[in-house]
Amino acid sequence: MLTLILIGFAASAIAPLIYKPLKNYFGWIAASFPLYIFLSFLSKYNQIASGNIIKETIEWIPSLGINFTFLLDGLSLTFVLIITLIGVVVFLYAGAYMRGYEHADRFFVYVGIFMTSMVGMVISDNMMTLFVFWELTSISSYLLIGFNHHNEKSRKYALQALLVTGGGGLALMAGFILLSQISGSFEISALYNLNENIRNASTYSAIVILVLIGAFTKSAQFPFHFWLPNAMEAPTPVSAYLHSATMVKAGIYIIARMNHSLGGTALWQDTILIIGAITMLFAAILSYNQMDLKKLLAYSTLSVLGTLTMLLGIGSKLAIKAFFIYIIAHSLYKGTLFLVAGILDHETGTRDVSKLSGLRKYMPITMVTAAFASFSMMGIIPLVGFIGKETVYSAILEVDYWGLFLLAVAVIGNALIVMITILVGFKPFWGKLISTPKEPHEAPIKMWLGPLALAVLGLLMGIFPNVFIGRLLDQSAISIISEKLELTIKLWHGFNFVLLMSFVTLLLGIGIYFFRLKILDITHNFKLKKIFKPSEWYEFLLNGMMSFAKFQTKVLQNGYLRNYIIFILVTAVTLASFALFRIENALKITPDFSITFYEGAIALIIIISTFFVITSDSRLKSIVGIGVVGFVMGIIFIIHSAPDLALTTFAIETLTVILFVLVLYKLPRYLKFSKPLSKLRDIIIASGVGLFMTLMVLYITSIDLTSELKRFYTDTSVPGGKGRNVVNVILVDFRAIDTLGEITVLAIAALGVYALLKLKLDDRGE
Amino acid sequence: MMFSVILSTASRYLLPLLLIFSFFLLLRGHNEPGGGFVGGLVAAAAYALYFIANGVYEAEKLLKAEPIKIISLGLLIAILSTIPSIIIGQNFMTGVWLDINFPVIGKIGTPLFFDVGVYLLVLGITLKIIFSLAEEDK
């Protein structure tokens, strides 16, 4: 399976190379790549459906327990098949849709990376590998939402999606780490027999909260839902693929995957149930005044994601069955409808439903496709959406206390979805023709073939549910609730209460559609979104972070060199003296005060020049003074037989003086404007640093410095490093990797200096 | 900047001498005091002297290559010198030596190339900073 993942990334990488020469056929070529992965996994269908699990391990960082462990069971196979099948359609579709875009080749790179990571994520058994793929999907989603990067909104909402899902990803990772501490391994399959240990662990609540934050942000559950409608800035194939059919289901996948180890407690089940139900209703209500095709679909996606989460919260056999059917049905019809919305946008030039009407003569195939998908979405027999909704309702009815209440919520939510469906799937095609910005015409085959196929598949699945869904259902249920369902899927359950509810939903939805404008008039003054808007919390947090960053930059990096020096010196001295005085006997200094004549003379010269530096009235004189101190230091090295150091010191002092003089040239005239108070401050800091360094040197000279290292280096320098200059051998051989790091830093610093100087030039307008 | 005929003339003769000296420092570094770092500094000082005597444009002309390119070349050589150790399957950055003694240079091995990289990098960085500071005075 790793091979398939690697092929995926490699194919994404070569996409731009073959895009230009093969532009006309690119959709077909691109589609063959998800098709290949789809078929590779489909060939394992029988094996999985008959109860086997395929496992594959390739070591990555075995010392940390991080490996490419791939596990294919019913749940992951279902997701892989959905991801790759919709992938085929979307790739083909995008071949035509993206033609007009600049850098369409990049689009295929991003989508390719996304698809591969998404597949990688659902087959990962190792939590860290899963996390890496998880974040890769967030990053590719960021790149795709911001695809029209010249548009400010695209950039803003791309960042929003990345921050929300990325932040959730970090929470998820923290949850994984806590989990791994219980099981001692990062493998999810290692958690299977530890259910009791996990639930009784002290970190259990923390794990649940962290994992759920990860899942809820990714699957846009309330109150993190706001990023998903905003993500509609992405090109339509992306909305169809990432933000409805696949990526947003990753969070739900995690909940399903973790259900067997974390589930079964009130905390887990109730949180999921309540958040899911809120999302289901709230998102559907928020769609009431939308006019944009994609926004409408986005809110209905949110509502469905809420329903799926809620079903996992219910957690009964029937709920899992409903979850499973609904997730497949939704991917099929919602992907299709998004692509239809893209066709409408592409061929008419507008996405505003109020401006689309009567297009059936111009786009017959699109109309048929939309009708199939819409019937499925509304839950009309005999499409798969009908079975989905029927099972959802019967699963809700099973809930003990507030089953009826939940059912009412679900009916209202679904009625609003019916309204959305009519707006998106029927209104543009029926009624009187309204002239559109572009002359309407049927889409090219690349664009209608895929959606039509998905729509027909929805019909086939509805009529023959056992052929398509039945066999994987049991295996998936084992992955989620560790037991078989032993329930059969049927299209027709007879005339019962649930069927009645389906009928009520449909009527209610149609009713809302016809009275929509009136309802809008009434609610015009009632601004639901103004009252409660989690996206404003996001804005508040983001702005708060920015102003905090500005504030601390202002304090710490205020542009005054003197303040930088103060910060650095005070920090260094405080921390180092703290450490120094904690050492026992650090102050028992036994200095050796015998000095030679030369040493005394040198010390005198240093003192005199230092005095000269601080009292002189011109910068040039000060620099010369500092230069003298430096050279005399070099002489000390010579006296103590360290010619290497002396040589380097001389060279550096020479160049430093030259640099100082060059800088000096640009500084304003020398003025004395320091206030007495700041002078006092500087004296205190300077004396503090001086005192500290003196103590430090005295301390170092009074401790025993016989170290093994010294002997090691002198002994091995010639045989090991083939050089007698130990210092140099250390620099270029023993510790060469340090040197490599240092010279890299130096090179970057030089670029920084250069950039700073250039920046100055530009400020002057040159 | 003041122009001095004596300094200008002297620098023309000093520059090659100093450069040879810097190269000498680089090569002897493995056995005697010296090495790539100090060699690079001396070479930079040589060019700095020339620049003080003749101005930044003369110095840049004489150098021929852009300092940025010298920096990159230095870093590249240093990084490339790490590759032989990987190829022969030793630990990363183990010194690889040829078993022949060359005249003047002595033994040749990857640490020597690494040192050459350091030399070029230090030279390039110092000159880059000096030149960009000096150029601004236009």
XYZ file of N, CA and C in Angstrom, chain B residues 2-138:
411
model
N 39.814 59.926 0.691
C 41.074 60.518 0.244
C 41.834 59.507 -0.620
N 42.502 60.004 -1.638
C 43.255 59.104 -2.510
C 44.734 59.252 -2.214
N 45.412 58.167 -1.955
C 46.852 58.232 -1.675
C 47.582 57.388 -2.708
N 48.519 58.030 -3.425
C 49.261 57.320 -4.478
C 50.099 56.204 -3.869
N 50.696 56.507 -2.726
C 51.563 55.494 -2.113
C 50.767 54.262 -1.730
N 49.642 54.511 -1.044
C 48.818 53.378 -0.598
C 48.271 52.600 -1.797
N 47.813 53.350 -2.782
C 47.262 52.714 -3.971
C 48.288 51.818 -4.642
N 49.489 52.344 -4.823
C 50.548 51.549 -5.471
C 50.920 50.358 -4.603
N 51.068 50.632 -3.305
C 51.471 49.545 -2.405
C 50.435 48.425 -2.413
N 49.147 48.829 -2.418
C 48.109 47.809 -2.349
C 48.139 46.886 -3.548
N 48.508 47.442 -4.710
C 48.595 46.602 -5.903
C 49.598 45.474 -5.731
N 50.690 45.759 -5.005
C 51.680 44.699 -4.792
C 51.338 43.849 -3.584
N 50.686 44.497 -2.613
C 50.375 43.744 -1.385
C 49.265 42.727 -1.600
N 48.312 43.101 -2.436
C 47.154 42.220 -2.613
C 47.539 40.795 -3.005
N 48.319 40.618 -4.086
C 48.669 39.219 -4.425
C 49.459 38.529 -3.329
N 50.354 39.306 -2.706
C 51.146 38.691 -1.631
C 50.243 38.210 -0.508
N 49.314 39.090 -0.119
C 48.418 38.725 0.979
C 47.538 37.540 0.601
N 47.121 37.534 -0.670
C 46.274 36.413 -1.100
C 47.053 35.111 -1.040
N 48.299 35.158 -1.484
C 49.118 33.942 -1.407
C 49.277 33.524 0.048
N 49.498 34.542 0.906
C 49.648 34.245 2.330
C 48.367 33.594 2.878
N 47.227 34.137 2.467
C 45.972 33.583 2.977
C 45.805 32.140 2.520
N 46.230 31.872 1.292
C 46.124 30.519 0.774
C 47.077 29.590 1.515
N 48.224 30.153 1.824
C 49.215 29.407 2.597
C 48.638 29.043 3.966
N 47.990 30.031 4.574
C 47.356 29.771 5.882
C 46.323 28.657 5.777
N 45.538 28.722 4.704
C 44.494 27.717 4.503
C 45.098 26.323 4.419
N 46.188 26.190 3.630
C 46.734 24.857 3.385
C 47.489 24.310 4.581
N 48.181 25.186 5.324
C 48.984 24.663 6.425
C 48.098 24.406 7.645
N 46.847 24.904 7.542
C 45.972 24.877 8.713
C 45.847 23.522 9.372
N 46.014 22.460 8.593
C 45.746 21.174 9.204
C 46.838 20.752 10.176
N 48.038 21.259 9.931
C 49.135 20.847 10.802
C 49.704 21.970 11.652
N 49.644 23.206 11.146
C 50.216 24.338 11.879
C 49.106 25.359 12.059
N 49.336 26.386 12.896
C 48.314 27.431 13.037
C 47.878 27.972 11.691
N 46.586 28.131 11.546
C 46.036 28.600 10.271
C 44.685 27.972 10.070
N 44.258 27.842 8.835
C 42.978 27.210 8.566
C 42.106 28.075 7.684
N 40.978 27.501 7.293
C 40.104 28.175 6.338
C 39.540 29.476 6.866
N 39.186 29.485 8.138
C 38.543 30.669 8.676
C 39.483 31.861 8.664
N 40.663 31.661 9.243
C 41.585 32.789 9.316
C 42.111 33.128 7.926
N 42.286 32.108 7.085
C 42.703 32.360 5.703
C 41.711 33.251 4.987
N 40.439 32.929 5.142
C 39.391 33.737 4.516
C 39.413 35.162 5.027
N 39.654 35.308 6.320
C 39.692 36.656 6.896
C 40.862 37.449 6.321
N 42.033 36.789 6.199
C 43.196 37.492 5.663
C 42.944 37.899 4.212
N 42.354 36.983 3.448
C 42.051 37.316 2.053
C 41.090 38.496 1.984
N 40.093 38.483 2.877
C 39.140 39.589 2.892
C 39.850 40.883 3.262
N 40.769 40.781 4.230
C 41.511 41.973 4.626
C 42.328 42.506 3.461
N 42.886 41.583 2.656
C 43.671 42.008 1.495
C 42.817 42.832 0.548
N 41.607 42.324 0.264
C 40.718 43.080 -0.624
C 40.276 44.378 0.032
N 40.083 44.328 1.368
C 39.664 45.534 2.073
C 40.734 46.611 1.936
N 41.990 46.196 2.031
C 43.091 47.152 1.870
C 43.033 47.773 0.477
N 42.828 46.933 -0.499
C 42.760 47.410 -1.882
C 41.592 48.381 -2.048
N 40.507 48.059 -1.389
C 39.315 48.912 -1.477
C 39.575 50.265 -0.816
N 40.287 50.244 0.321
C 40.560 51.519 0.997
C 41.439 52.389 0.102
N 42.376 51.741 -0.583
C 43.303 52.512 -1.391
C 42.675 52.984 -2.695
N 41.863 52.149 -3.320
C 41.426 52.458 -4.683
C 39.924 52.663 -4.844
N 39.162 52.509 -3.774
C 37.724 52.710 -3.899
C 37.010 51.397 -4.170
N 35.711 51.421 -3.883
C 34.961 50.173 -3.909
C 34.784 49.652 -5.325
N 34.676 50.518 -6.317
C 34.409 50.030 -7.678
C 35.607 49.317 -8.262
N 36.811 49.871 -7.994
C 38.022 49.185 -8.436
C 38.100 47.805 -7.788
N 37.809 47.787 -6.490
C 37.919 46.515 -5.761
C 36.931 45.488 -6.291
N 35.709 45.946 -6.559
C 34.709 45.017 -7.080
C 35.105 44.506 -8.454
N 35.673 45.402 -9.260
C 36.097 45.002 -10.597
C 37.180 43.940 -10.507
N 38.095 44.152 -9.565
C 39.213 43.222 -9.427
C 38.735 41.849 -8.970
N 37.725 41.864 -8.117
C 37.240 40.602 -7.557
C 36.557 39.745 -8.630
N 36.027 40.395 -9.656
C 35.352 39.737 -10.785
C 34.039 39.053 -10.401
N 34.061 38.193 -9.391
C 32.819 37.480 -9.056
C 32.043 38.274 -8.008
N 30.731 38.110 -8.044
C 29.871 38.691 -7.009
C 30.154 38.004 -5.670
N 30.309 38.756 -4.570
C 30.537 38.097 -3.273
C 29.472 37.060 -2.938
N 28.204 37.347 -3.323
C 27.131 36.380 -3.051
C 27.463 35.036 -3.693
N 28.037 35.107 -4.905
C 28.371 33.855 -5.596
C 29.515 33.138 -4.885
N 30.435 33.927 -4.352
C 31.534 33.296 -3.610
C 30.978 32.600 -2.369
N 30.031 33.270 -1.706
C 29.412 32.646 -0.522
C 28.755 31.324 -0.907
N 27.953 31.378 -1.983
C 27.236 30.163 -2.387
C 28.209 29.063 -2.768
N 29.259 29.455 -3.505
C 30.241 28.460 -3.933
C 30.889 27.812 -2.712
N 31.239 28.638 -1.732
C 31.865 28.121 -0.517
C 30.968 27.131 0.194
N 29.713 27.536 0.346
C 28.761 26.669 1.046
C 28.570 25.373 0.267
N 28.515 25.501 -1.068
C 28.323 24.332 -1.920
C 29.495 23.361 -1.770
N 30.718 23.895 -1.820
C 31.891 23.021 -1.698
C 31.881 22.325 -0.341
N 31.553 23.106 0.708
C 31.524 22.507 2.048
C 30.508 21.373 2.111
N 29.342 21.594 1.504
C 28.306 20.559 1.558
C 28.697 19.356 0.699
N 29.254 19.642 -0.501
C 29.658 18.537 -1.380
C 30.730 17.677 -0.718
N 31.582 18.306 0.096
C 32.665 17.548 0.722
C 32.120 16.522 1.709
N 30.828 16.625 2.059
C 30.282 15.640 2.994
C 29.801 14.388 2.272
N 29.682 14.495 0.945
C 29.043 13.387 0.225
C 29.898 12.120 0.123
N 31.238 12.258 -0.127
C 32.014 11.004 -0.247
C 31.839 10.069 0.940
N 31.721 10.653 2.154
C 31.574 9.778 3.320
C 30.309 8.941 3.222
N 29.247 9.519 2.646
C 28.000 8.762 2.509
C 28.188 7.668 1.471
N 28.894 8.042 0.367
C 29.030 7.085 -0.736
C 29.788 5.838 -0.284
N 30.880 6.037 0.470
C 31.630 4.844 0.874
C 31.021 4.184 2.104
N 29.863 4.694 2.539
C 29.120 3.995 3.584
C 29.616 4.243 4.987
N 30.412 5.323 5.173
C 30.844 5.669 6.525
C 29.799 6.556 7.181
N 30.039 6.886 8.440
C 29.176 7.859 9.099
C 29.264 9.189 8.368
N 28.156 9.942 8.440
C 28.093 11.241 7.758
C 29.265 12.114 8.196
N 29.947 12.698 7.218
C 31.034 13.644 7.432
C 32.316 13.035 7.996
N 32.451 11.714 7.884
C 33.754 11.132 8.207
C 34.753 11.592 7.155
N 35.958 11.964 7.605
C 36.956 12.419 6.643
C 37.380 11.294 5.716
N 37.417 11.580 4.427
C 37.881 10.588 3.457
C 39.168 11.120 2.838
N 40.228 10.335 2.934
C 41.543 10.824 2.475
C 42.077 9.966 1.348
N 42.791 10.620 0.419
C 43.550 9.881 -0.589
C 44.906 9.554 0.007
N 45.422 8.386 -0.293
C 46.657 7.970 0.366
C 47.917 8.420 -0.362
N 47.857 9.564 -1.010
C 49.027 10.023 -1.747
C 49.437 11.370 -1.181
N 50.704 11.625 -1.109
C 51.180 12.930 -0.676
C 51.468 13.807 -1.874
N 50.784 14.902 -1.994
C 51.044 15.822 -3.097
C 52.080 16.839 -2.650
N 52.902 17.326 -3.576
C 53.809 18.407 -3.198
C 52.998 19.654 -2.842
N 53.544 20.490 -1.973
C 52.939 21.739 -1.493
C 51.665 21.492 -0.686
N 50.677 20.831 -1.301
C 49.385 20.717 -0.632
C 49.417 19.688 0.478
N 50.153 18.608 0.248
C 50.162 17.530 1.229
C 49.071 16.547 0.909
N 48.513 15.946 1.949
C 47.466 14.952 1.728
C 46.188 15.635 1.291
N 45.441 14.962 0.432
C 44.160 15.525 0.001
C 43.027 14.693 0.583
N 42.061 15.376 1.158
C 40.916 14.663 1.719
C 39.736 15.604 1.819
N 38.585 15.033 2.167
C 37.388 15.876 2.216
C 37.504 17.019 3.226
N 38.174 16.837 4.407
C 38.283 17.991 5.307
C 38.963 19.183 4.654
N 39.891 18.900 3.736
C 40.559 20.002 3.050
C 39.545 20.774 2.201
N 38.713 20.042 1.487
C 37.693 20.721 0.665
C 36.710 21.480 1.542
N 36.406 20.866 2.675
C 35.511 21.543 3.618
C 36.124 22.878 4.035
N 37.433 22.841 4.321
C 38.124 24.047 4.741
C 38.151 25.086 3.625
N 38.324 24.613 2.378
C 38.277 25.537 1.243
C 36.913 26.218 1.181
N 35.857 25.433 1.443
C 34.517 26.003 1.476
C 34.401 27.088 2.536
N 34.926 26.785 3.722
C 34.883 27.779 4.803
C 35.634 29.042 4.377
N 36.796 28.831 3.780
C 37.630 29.950 3.318
C 36.840 30.860 2.387
N 36.244 30.275 1.356
C 35.507 31.064 0.369
C 34.313 31.760 1.015
N 33.634 31.036 1.877
C 32.438 31.593 2.512
C 32.788 32.803 3.368
N 33.848 32.663 4.175
C 34.250 33.778 5.040
C 34.667 34.969 4.195
N 35.441 34.691 3.155
C 35.863 35.763 2.241
C 34.640 36.465 1.655
N 33.713 35.659 1.153
C 32.534 36.242 0.504
C 31.696 37.062 1.460
N 31.486 36.534 2.639
C 30.619 37.243 3.596
C 31.237 38.576 3.985
N 32.532 38.548 4.329
C 33.173 39.790 4.755
C 33.113 40.830 3.644
N 33.431 40.388 2.437
C 33.437 41.350 1.329
C 32.024 41.828 1.022
N 31.056 40.924 1.114
C 29.671 41.328 0.847
C 29.272 42.461 1.781
N 29.602 42.292 3.055
C 29.200 43.315 4.027
C 29.978 44.608 3.779
N 31.282 44.467 3.581
C 32.092 45.682 3.366
C 31.611 46.414 2.121
N 31.415 45.662 1.045
C 31.043 46.313 -0.214
C 29.665 46.948 -0.120
N 28.722 46.236 0.507
C 27.383 46.841 0.522
C 27.348 48.063 1.439
N 28.164 48.052 2.464
C 28.248 49.264 3.296
C 28.888 50.400 2.508
N 29.920 50.068 1.755
C 30.663 51.108 1.039
C 29.848 51.643 -0.133
N 29.114 50.749 -0.803
C 28.380 51.170 -1.999
C 27.335 52.222 -1.690
N 26.806 52.164 -0.493
C 25.694 53.046 -0.171
C 26.130 54.506 -0.175
N 27.433 54.727 -0.120
C 27.903 56.106 -0.010
C 27.877 56.864 -1.318
N 27.338 56.248 -2.352
C 27.303 56.894 -3.661
C 26.929 58.375 -3.558
